[in-house]
Tab-separated table of C-alpha atoms in Angstrom:
chain	number	residue	atom	x	y	z
A	1	MET	CA	-0.022	0.205	0.049
A	2	ARG	CA	1.035	3.623	-0.681
A	3	ALA	CA	2.758	4.514	2.823
A	4	VAL	CA	1.007	7.595	3.592
A	5	ARG	CA	-0.492	6.649	0.154
A	6	LEU	CA	1.886	8.519	-1.974
A	7	THR	CA	-0.639	9.877	-4.444
A	8	VAL	CA	2.266	12.474	-6.217
A	9	VAL	CA	-0.112	13.051	-9.299
A	10	THR	CA	2.738	13.764	-11.302
A	11	ALA	CA	2.394	14.486	-15.390
A	12	ALA	CA	4.099	10.753	-15.533
A	13	ALA	CA	1.098	9.352	-13.477
A	14	THR	CA	-1.088	11.024	-15.981
A	15	ALA	CA	0.387	9.328	-18.992
A	16	ALA	CA	0.599	6.313	-17.129
A	17	ALA	CA	-3.644	6.659	-16.039
A	18	LEU	CA	-4.003	7.246	-19.939
A	19	ALA	CA	-2.182	4.361	-20.937
A	20	ALA	CA	-4.249	2.199	-18.769
A	21	VAL	CA	-7.557	3.200	-20.432
A	22	THR	CA	-6.746	2.409	-24.135
A	23	GLY	CA	-6.057	-0.520	-26.132
A	24	CYS	CA	-4.663	1.095	-29.470
A	25	THR	CA	-1.399	1.529	-30.137
A	26	GLN	CA	0.853	4.028	-32.052
A	27	LYS	CA	4.467	4.886	-31.996
A	28	SER	CA	5.570	7.357	-29.990
A	29	ASP	CA	6.472	10.914	-31.198
A	30	ALA	CA	7.726	11.980	-27.926
A	31	LYS	CA	10.836	12.159	-28.863
A	32	SER	CA	9.981	14.986	-31.211
A	33	GLY	CA	8.308	16.949	-28.623
A	34	GLY	CA	5.152	17.371	-31.211
A	35	ASP	CA	1.630	17.371	-29.791
A	36	ARG	CA	1.976	14.029	-27.636
A	37	VAL	CA	3.990	15.620	-25.345
A	38	VAL	CA	2.413	17.000	-22.493
A	39	GLU	CA	4.630	19.208	-19.582
A	40	VAL	CA	3.009	18.911	-15.972
A	41	THR	CA	4.641	21.283	-13.405
A	42	ALA	CA	3.500	20.420	-9.960
A	43	THR	CA	4.172	22.928	-7.123
A	44	ASP	CA	2.735	23.128	-3.371
A	45	ASP	CA	-0.194	24.842	-4.833
A	46	LYS	CA	-0.559	24.353	-8.862
A	47	CYS	CA	-0.460	21.321	-10.834
A	48	ASP	CA	-0.258	23.427	-14.741
A	49	VAL	CA	-0.158	21.248	-17.751
A	50	SER	CA	0.917	22.149	-21.199
A	51	LYS	CA	-1.767	20.992	-22.743
A	52	THR	CA	-5.863	20.246	-21.857
A	53	GLU	CA	-6.569	18.666	-25.248
A	54	PHE	CA	-4.567	15.907	-27.003
A	55	PRO	CA	-5.062	13.074	-29.307
A	56	ALA	CA	-5.365	9.562	-28.394
A	57	GLY	CA	-2.516	6.892	-28.940
A	58	HIS	CA	0.883	7.071	-26.927
A	59	VAL	CA	1.437	9.794	-24.860
A	60	GLU	CA	4.550	10.851	-22.731
A	61	LEU	CA	4.030	13.507	-19.630
A	62	SER	CA	7.018	15.264	-18.610
A	63	ILE	CA	6.813	16.074	-14.783
A	64	GLU	CA	8.575	18.309	-12.758
A	65	ASN	CA	8.113	19.288	-9.195
A	66	LYS	CA	9.466	22.654	-8.674
A	67	GLY	CA	7.670	22.287	-4.586
A	68	SER	CA	9.148	21.591	-1.611
A	69	LYS	CA	6.745	18.313	-1.406
A	70	VAL	CA	6.824	15.117	-2.505
A	71	THR	CA	3.985	14.616	-4.918
A	72	GLU	CA	2.404	12.021	-6.863
A	73	VAL	CA	0.939	12.538	-10.351
A	74	TYR	CA	-2.433	10.380	-11.277
A	75	VAL	CA	-4.213	10.367	-14.743
A	76	LEU	CA	-7.735	9.884	-13.267
A	77	PHE	CA	-11.175	8.709	-15.238
A	78	PRO	CA	-14.379	10.862	-14.067
A	79	ASP	CA	-15.683	8.508	-11.512
A	80	ASP	CA	-12.099	8.678	-9.779
A	81	ARG	CA	-10.693	5.672	-11.140
A	82	ILE	CA	-7.311	5.701	-11.581
A	83	VAL	CA	-5.863	5.548	-15.209
A	84	SER	CA	-2.086	5.653	-14.194
A	85	GLU	CA	-0.018	7.358	-11.646
A	86	ARG	CA	3.974	8.100	-11.004
A	87	GLU	CA	4.543	8.519	-6.967
A	88	ASN	CA	7.263	9.422	-4.858
A	89	ILE	CA	8.506	12.670	-7.270
A	90	GLY	CA	10.786	14.485	-5.020
A	91	PRO	CA	11.064	18.127	-4.856
A	92	GLY	CA	13.234	19.553	-7.619
A	93	THR	CA	13.104	16.305	-9.797
A	94	LYS	CA	11.845	15.166	-13.151
A	95	GLN	CA	10.197	12.518	-14.334
A	96	LYS	CA	8.873	11.053	-17.904
A	97	LEU	CA	5.991	8.655	-18.030
A	98	THR	CA	4.939	6.485	-21.534
A	99	ALA	CA	1.180	5.903	-21.700
A	100	GLU	CA	-1.839	4.881	-24.221
A	101	VAL	CA	-4.802	6.555	-23.585
A	102	LYS	CA	-8.139	6.487	-26.004
A	103	ALA	CA	-10.617	9.515	-26.652
A	104	GLY	CA	-12.814	10.446	-24.079
A	105	SER	CA	-12.220	12.944	-20.812
A	106	TYR	CA	-9.704	12.933	-17.592
A	107	GLU	CA	-8.242	14.372	-14.968
A	108	ILE	CA	-4.628	15.048	-14.295
A	109	ALA	CA	-3.965	15.289	-10.388
A	110	CYS	CA	-0.972	16.620	-8.466
A	111	LYS	CA	-1.046	15.776	-5.027
A	112	PRO	CA	1.599	17.540	-3.039
A	113	GLY	CA	2.293	15.938	0.285
A	114	MET	CA	0.751	12.735	-1.133
A	115	LYS	CA	-2.753	13.163	0.412
A	116	GLY	CA	-6.422	14.794	-0.411
A	117	ASP	CA	-7.973	15.339	-3.822
A	118	GLY	CA	-5.519	17.023	-5.165
A	119	ILE	CA	-4.942	19.919	-7.687
A	120	ARG	CA	-6.608	18.914	-10.722
A	121	GLN	CA	-6.657	19.651	-14.418
A	122	LYS	CA	-9.277	18.502	-16.564
A	123	VAL	CA	-7.705	17.480	-20.081
A	124	THR	CA	-9.639	15.914	-23.325
A	125	VAL	CA	-8.038	13.064	-25.454
A	126	THR	CA	-9.518	13.622	-28.700
A	127	GLY	CA	-9.782	10.794	-31.481
A	128	GLY	CA	-6.344	9.604	-32.634
A	129	LYS	CA	-5.284	7.278	-35.994
A	130	ALA	CA	-5.139	4.043	-34.219
A	131	VAL	CA	-2.234	1.876	-35.062
A	132	LYS	CA	-1.944	-1.931	-34.998
A	133	ARG	CA	-0.382	-3.156	-31.776
A	134	ASP	CA	2.436	-5.685	-31.946
A	135	ALA	CA	0.467	-9.014	-31.517
A	136	ARG	CA	3.101	-10.101	-28.448
A	137	LEU	CA	2.320	-6.808	-26.720
A	138	ASP	CA	-1.623	-7.891	-27.061
A	139	LYS	CA	-0.569	-11.694	-25.537
A	140	ALA	CA	1.333	-10.403	-22.477
A	141	VAL	CA	-2.076	-7.948	-21.669
A	142	ALA	CA	-3.710	-11.457	-21.892
A	143	ALA	CA	-0.930	-13.121	-19.457
A	144	TYR	CA	-0.921	-10.414	-17.342
A	145	ARG	CA	-4.735	-10.140	-16.824
A	146	THR	CA	-4.744	-13.827	-16.141
A	147	TYR	CA	-1.864	-13.734	-13.397
A	148	ALA	CA	-3.849	-10.672	-11.652
A	149	GLN	CA	-7.157	-12.919	-11.424
A	150	GLU	CA	-4.826	-15.707	-10.565
A	151	GLN	CA	-3.402	-13.718	-7.650
A	152	ALA	CA	-6.550	-12.742	-6.452
A	153	ASP	CA	-8.476	-15.833	-6.821
A	154	GLU	CA	-5.606	-17.158	-4.743
A	155	THR	CA	-6.024	-14.898	-2.000
A	156	LEU	CA	-9.237	-15.040	-1.001
A	157	PRO	CA	-8.575	-18.475	0.873
A	158	LYS	CA	-5.663	-17.158	2.574
A	159	VAL	CA	-7.325	-14.068	4.096
A	160	THR	CA	-10.163	-16.625	4.742
A	161	THR	CA	-7.907	-18.385	7.180
A	162	PHE	CA	-6.693	-15.122	8.734
A	163	THR	CA	-9.820	-13.625	9.306
A	164	ASP	CA	-10.966	-16.847	10.836
A	165	ALA	CA	-8.570	-16.792	13.241
A	166	VAL	CA	-9.516	-13.202	13.930
A	167	ARG	CA	-13.165	-14.284	14.568
A	168	LYS	CA	-12.137	-16.903	16.969
A	169	GLY	CA	-9.805	-14.267	18.963
A	170	ASP	CA	-6.976	-17.215	18.092
A	171	LEU	CA	-4.076	-13.681	18.683
A	172	LYS	CA	-1.098	-16.582	17.693
A	173	ALA	CA	-2.767	-18.043	14.639
A	174	ALA	CA	-4.424	-14.897	13.056
A	175	GLN	CA	-0.431	-13.004	13.327
A	176	ALA	CA	0.716	-16.441	11.397
A	177	ALA	CA	-1.926	-16.089	8.668
A	178	TYR	CA	-1.319	-12.609	8.235
A	179	ALA	CA	1.745	-11.792	6.010
A	180	PRO	CA	0.534	-14.853	3.971
A	181	SER	CA	-2.401	-13.502	3.188
A	182	ARG	CA	-1.192	-10.116	1.261
A	183	ILE	CA	0.829	-11.566	-0.888
A	184	GLY	CA	-1.127	-11.993	-3.898
A	185	TRP	CA	-2.570	-8.193	-3.029
A	186	GLU	CA	1.537	-6.978	-2.946
A	187	ARG	CA	2.075	-8.927	-5.989
A	188	THR	CA	-0.278	-7.056	-8.216
A	189	GLU	CA	-1.537	-3.734	-6.321
A	190	PRO	CA	-1.301	-1.426	-9.214
A	191	VAL	CA	-3.782	-2.999	-10.619
A	192	ALA	CA	-5.825	-2.905	-7.494
A	193	GLU	CA	-5.114	0.706	-6.555
A	194	SER	CA	-6.440	1.561	-10.206
A	195	PHE	CA	-9.853	1.390	-8.859
A	196	GLY	CA	-9.357	4.235	-6.593
A	197	ASP	CA	-11.945	3.037	-3.815
A	198	ILE	CA	-10.742	-0.491	-2.654
A	199	ASP	CA	-7.213	0.570	-1.453
A	200	PRO	CA	-7.999	3.043	1.352
A	201	LYS	CA	-10.614	-0.053	2.625
A	202	VAL	CA	-7.596	-2.713	2.982
A	203	ASP	CA	-4.506	-1.396	2.951
A	204	VAL	CA	-4.163	2.476	4.158
A	205	ARG	CA	-1.844	2.796	7.475
A	206	ALA	CA	-3.147	5.542	10.135
A	207	ASP	CA	-1.165	7.853	8.661
A	208	GLY	CA	-2.477	7.764	5.732
A	209	LEU	CA	-6.044	8.708	6.389
A	210	GLU	CA	-7.221	11.467	4.447
A	211	GLU	CA	-7.751	14.675	7.195
A	212	GLY	CA	-11.351	14.466	9.163
A	213	GLN	CA	-10.592	10.824	8.929
A	214	ASP	CA	-11.121	9.423	12.659
A	215	PRO	CA	-8.652	6.377	13.434
A	216	LYS	CA	-11.269	5.001	15.958
A	217	THR	CA	-13.885	4.588	13.407
A	218	ASP	CA	-12.498	4.982	9.621
A	219	TRP	CA	-9.277	3.122	10.022
A	220	THR	CA	-10.217	-0.334	8.247
A	221	GLY	CA	-8.093	-3.146	6.704
A	222	TRP	CA	-4.948	-5.364	7.059
A	223	HIS	CA	-3.150	-2.405	8.869
A	224	ARG	CA	-5.582	-1.956	11.887
A	225	LEU	CA	-6.021	-5.191	12.376
A	226	GLU	CA	-1.648	-5.332	11.980
A	227	LYS	CA	-2.012	-3.126	15.506
A	228	ALA	CA	-4.136	-5.290	17.305
A	229	LEU	CA	-2.493	-8.114	16.747
A	230	TRP	CA	1.134	-7.350	17.234
A	231	GLN	CA	0.642	-3.673	19.465
A	232	ASP	CA	-2.401	-4.237	21.506
A	233	LYS	CA	-2.117	-8.055	21.531
A	234	LYS	CA	-5.800	-8.288	21.736
A	235	ILE	CA	-8.783	-8.809	19.898
A	236	GLY	CA	-12.038	-7.665	20.356
A	237	SER	CA	-15.629	-7.163	18.677
A	238	ARG	CA	-14.474	-4.433	16.192
A	239	GLU	CA	-11.567	-6.506	15.018
A	240	LYS	CA	-13.904	-8.958	14.524
A	241	GLU	CA	-15.845	-6.607	12.897
A	242	LEU	CA	-13.184	-5.578	10.920
A	243	ALA	CA	-12.172	-9.140	10.032
A	244	THR	CA	-15.603	-9.830	7.962
A	245	GLN	CA	-15.160	-6.446	6.774
A	246	LEU	CA	-12.187	-7.274	5.303
A	247	ASP	CA	-13.365	-10.467	3.711
A	248	LYS	CA	-15.937	-8.421	1.783
A	249	ASP	CA	-14.034	-5.529	0.470
A	250	LEU	CA	-11.362	-8.017	-0.890
A	251	LYS	CA	-13.779	-10.300	-2.377
A	252	ASP	CA	-15.176	-7.242	-4.149
A	253	TRP	CA	-11.276	-7.039	-5.225
A	254	GLN	CA	-11.369	-10.363	-6.703
A	255	THR	CA	-14.828	-9.562	-9.060
A	256	ARG	CA	-13.567	-6.529	-10.364
A	257	VAL	CA	-9.843	-7.376	-11.372
A	258	GLY	CA	-11.135	-9.082	-14.759
A	259	LYS	CA	-12.481	-5.563	-15.288
A	260	ALA	CA	-9.252	-4.000	-14.773
A	261	ASP	CA	-8.080	-1.437	-17.752
A	262	ILE	CA	-4.375	-3.371	-18.701
A	263	THR	CA	-1.869	-2.150	-21.558
A	264	PRO	CA	1.229	-2.666	-22.298
A	265	THR	CA	2.275	0.414	-20.788
A	266	SER	CA	-0.347	0.484	-18.077
A	267	MET	CA	1.742	-3.365	-16.571
A	268	ALA	CA	5.281	-1.307	-17.131
A	269	ASN	CA	4.731	1.780	-15.174
A	270	GLY	CA	2.931	-0.631	-12.712
A	271	ALA	CA	5.888	-2.510	-12.449
A	272	LYS	CA	8.083	1.179	-11.810
A	273	GLU	CA	4.898	1.527	-8.656
A	274	LEU	CA	5.918	-1.746	-7.527
A	275	LEU	CA	9.532	-0.698	-7.365
A	276	ASP	CA	8.270	2.534	-5.803
A	277	GLU	CA	6.552	0.666	-3.089
A	278	VAL	CA	9.066	-1.019	-2.161
A	279	ALA	CA	11.500	2.091	-1.794
A	280	THR	CA	8.564	4.453	-0.174
A	281	GLY	CA	7.524	1.385	2.418
A	282	LYS	CA	9.077	-1.642	2.513
A	283	VAL	CA	12.834	-0.879	2.871
A	284	THR	CA	12.014	2.244	5.378
A	285	GLY	CA	10.002	-0.332	7.339
A	286	GLU	CA	6.899	1.902	7.584
A	287	GLU	CA	4.701	-0.822	6.132
A	288	GLU	CA	4.709	-3.422	8.238
A	289	ARG	CA	5.679	-1.549	11.244
A	290	TYR	CA	3.950	-3.807	14.117
A	291	SER	CA	4.462	-7.134	12.789
A	292	HIS	CA	7.893	-6.313	11.050
A	293	THR	CA	6.617	-8.719	7.895
A	294	ASP	CA	7.788	-6.215	5.357
A	295	LEU	CA	10.454	-8.664	3.538
A	296	VAL	CA	6.822	-10.779	2.611
A	297	ASP	CA	5.799	-7.333	1.144
A	298	PHE	CA	8.977	-6.671	-0.597
A	299	LYS	CA	9.565	-9.699	-2.563
A	300	ALA	CA	5.768	-10.004	-3.311
A	301	ASN	CA	6.260	-6.348	-4.766
A	302	VAL	CA	9.404	-7.831	-6.687
A	303	GLU	CA	7.923	-10.413	-8.012
A	304	GLY	CA	4.625	-8.749	-9.565
A	305	ALA	CA	7.254	-6.064	-11.119
A	306	GLU	CA	9.435	-8.995	-12.394
A	307	LYS	CA	5.762	-10.575	-13.849
A	308	ALA	CA	5.066	-7.856	-15.994
A	309	TYR	CA	8.637	-7.324	-16.953
A	310	ASP	CA	8.955	-10.526	-18.432
A	311	LEU	CA	5.700	-10.931	-20.096
A	312	LEU	CA	6.822	-7.195	-21.825
A	313	LYS	CA	10.607	-8.195	-22.492
A	314	PRO	CA	10.517	-10.453	-25.809
A	315	VAL	CA	9.176	-6.895	-27.454
A	316	ALA	CA	11.384	-4.493	-24.884
A	317	ALA	CA	14.380	-6.626	-25.880
A	318	GLU	CA	13.961	-6.140	-29.430
A	319	ASN	CA	13.244	-2.261	-29.278
A	320	ASP	CA	16.729	-1.857	-26.776
A	321	ALA	CA	18.504	-4.941	-25.730
A	322	ALA	CA	20.982	-2.910	-23.294
A	323	LEU	CA	17.485	-2.104	-21.415
A	324	THR	CA	17.118	-5.516	-20.765
A	325	LYS	CA	20.185	-6.609	-20.296
A	326	GLU	CA	20.354	-3.970	-16.997
A	327	LEU	CA	17.392	-5.224	-16.404
A	328	ASP	CA	17.889	-8.810	-16.141
A	329	LYS	CA	20.683	-8.231	-13.883
A	330	GLN	CA	19.548	-5.673	-11.703
A	331	PHE	CA	16.375	-8.078	-11.005
A	332	ALA	CA	18.580	-11.079	-10.343
A	333	ALA	CA	20.808	-9.211	-8.262
A	334	LEU	CA	17.579	-7.819	-5.939
A	335	ASP	CA	16.461	-11.511	-5.874
A	336	THR	CA	19.553	-12.880	-4.671
A	337	LEU	CA	19.824	-9.881	-2.267
A	338	LEU	CA	16.366	-10.947	-0.689
A	339	ASP	CA	17.061	-14.583	-0.409
A	340	LYS	CA	19.578	-14.213	2.347
A	341	TYR	CA	16.634	-13.023	4.615
A	342	ARG	CA	14.407	-16.183	3.497
A	343	LYS	CA	14.276	-19.417	4.677
A	344	ASP	CA	14.592	-20.874	1.655
A	345	LYS	CA	14.107	-20.384	-2.141
A	346	THR	CA	10.600	-22.202	-1.921
A	347	SER	CA	9.378	-20.262	1.533
A	348	TYR	CA	7.760	-16.820	2.153
A	349	GLU	CA	9.380	-16.935	5.976
A	350	PHE	CA	11.677	-13.883	6.222
A	351	THR	CA	13.705	-12.619	8.791
A	352	SER	CA	11.699	-9.992	10.863
A	353	TYR	CA	12.688	-6.492	9.417
A	354	ASP	CA	13.199	-5.319	13.273
A	355	LYS	CA	16.334	-7.310	13.118
A	356	VAL	CA	17.515	-5.840	9.803
A	357	GLY	CA	19.920	-3.339	10.423
A	358	LYS	CA	20.910	-0.202	9.149
A	359	ALA	CA	23.955	-1.287	6.294
A	360	ASP	CA	21.524	-4.148	5.338
A	361	ARG	CA	19.054	-1.471	4.970
A	362	LYS	CA	20.826	0.561	2.987
A	363	GLU	CA	22.622	-2.521	0.738
A	364	LEU	CA	18.406	-3.090	0.078
A	365	SER	CA	17.555	-0.101	-1.017
A	366	ASP	CA	20.567	1.030	-2.898
A	367	ALA	CA	19.864	-2.570	-5.023
A	368	VAL	CA	16.115	-1.232	-5.310
A	369	ASN	CA	16.898	2.517	-6.660
A	370	ALA	CA	19.302	0.418	-8.833
A	371	LEU	CA	16.564	-1.564	-10.504
A	372	ALA	CA	13.917	1.074	-10.638
A	373	GLU	CA	15.630	3.677	-12.610
A	374	PRO	CA	16.211	1.147	-15.702
A	375	LEU	CA	12.881	0.152	-14.880
A	376	SER	CA	11.120	4.191	-15.201
A	377	LYS	CA	12.322	3.322	-19.273
A	378	LEU	CA	10.621	0.242	-19.827
A	379	ALA	CA	7.124	2.264	-20.675
A	380	ALA	CA	8.989	4.115	-23.689
A	381	VAL	CA	10.930	1.287	-24.898
A	382	VAL	CA	7.345	-0.953	-25.341
A	383	VAL	CA	5.977	1.187	-27.671
A	384	LYS	CA	9.262	2.208	-29.166
């Protein structure tokens, strides 16, 4: 989840969001700086876009954060579903996001401070010239959709094991079932977050609540139960109610996964989002601050990113062999590093993160950053 839900709605996010919406592909002319490049300038109180109308097809969002706060940029449907996003855009930094968009109305949102509805700009995507997509990319999208659905389907029984233990008041059983119940969600989190309303119900932390929300009544989901199990060490009637609510909310997620808007660029941008999740929540120890099961989430995020990359790799390798060679190297290095902290390569039993020292956390962070940088280029290469 987004620790503090890094809703940095930047231009990149906008492009990513739009990317998820369409099924048409077209060679990007972003390099030439034509009508398919949209500049997004985010500050602490503004979200300026260079164009409010542009043609359908591939779009490049060129984002710059000139504010003093970390921000996110989203591309949103009129009903607030997320088309795509780019997180963790620090002050004084620039990012680019390549996406596919189809004709329609959207909003580009910048979220300085990573909270609230963001500063929004309405944009219109006009009819564009559709070009047939590489059949290998259609195959990749279909395979990834199947993967996302499988992860959701496999998650529900594990969640039931967890919530049944909570309802029975069995503290130890609930603690043991907690981390396994989250693996499928963490592998495919960008798909879940694209719906907009599910993530805040099931995966928000107390400091990620919006202004005016009361942690006692409005905080629901895994992390609220995590706090009860490890910090409070008690299961009361409220926790049992929350367990049943978690079942309901995740069932909703499971039934909606098959309807998610998925494109090659949204897959690539989603892989980068998963690495951002690791960098901003797992490496810092903020995500699982009570249970210290961060490395389970960490591994699942990396696996999800690697799955999307592997499916896109045949086309990416043809377009930029040097990039895929670097990505192969960095994924392998991070996987090897993570294996140092797991019981064996077939288990999901990892070292408690409170036992991982500062130097080791730095090593993990460096490995994540080494992968995130080339991964941020994957979307543009896929549609090159």
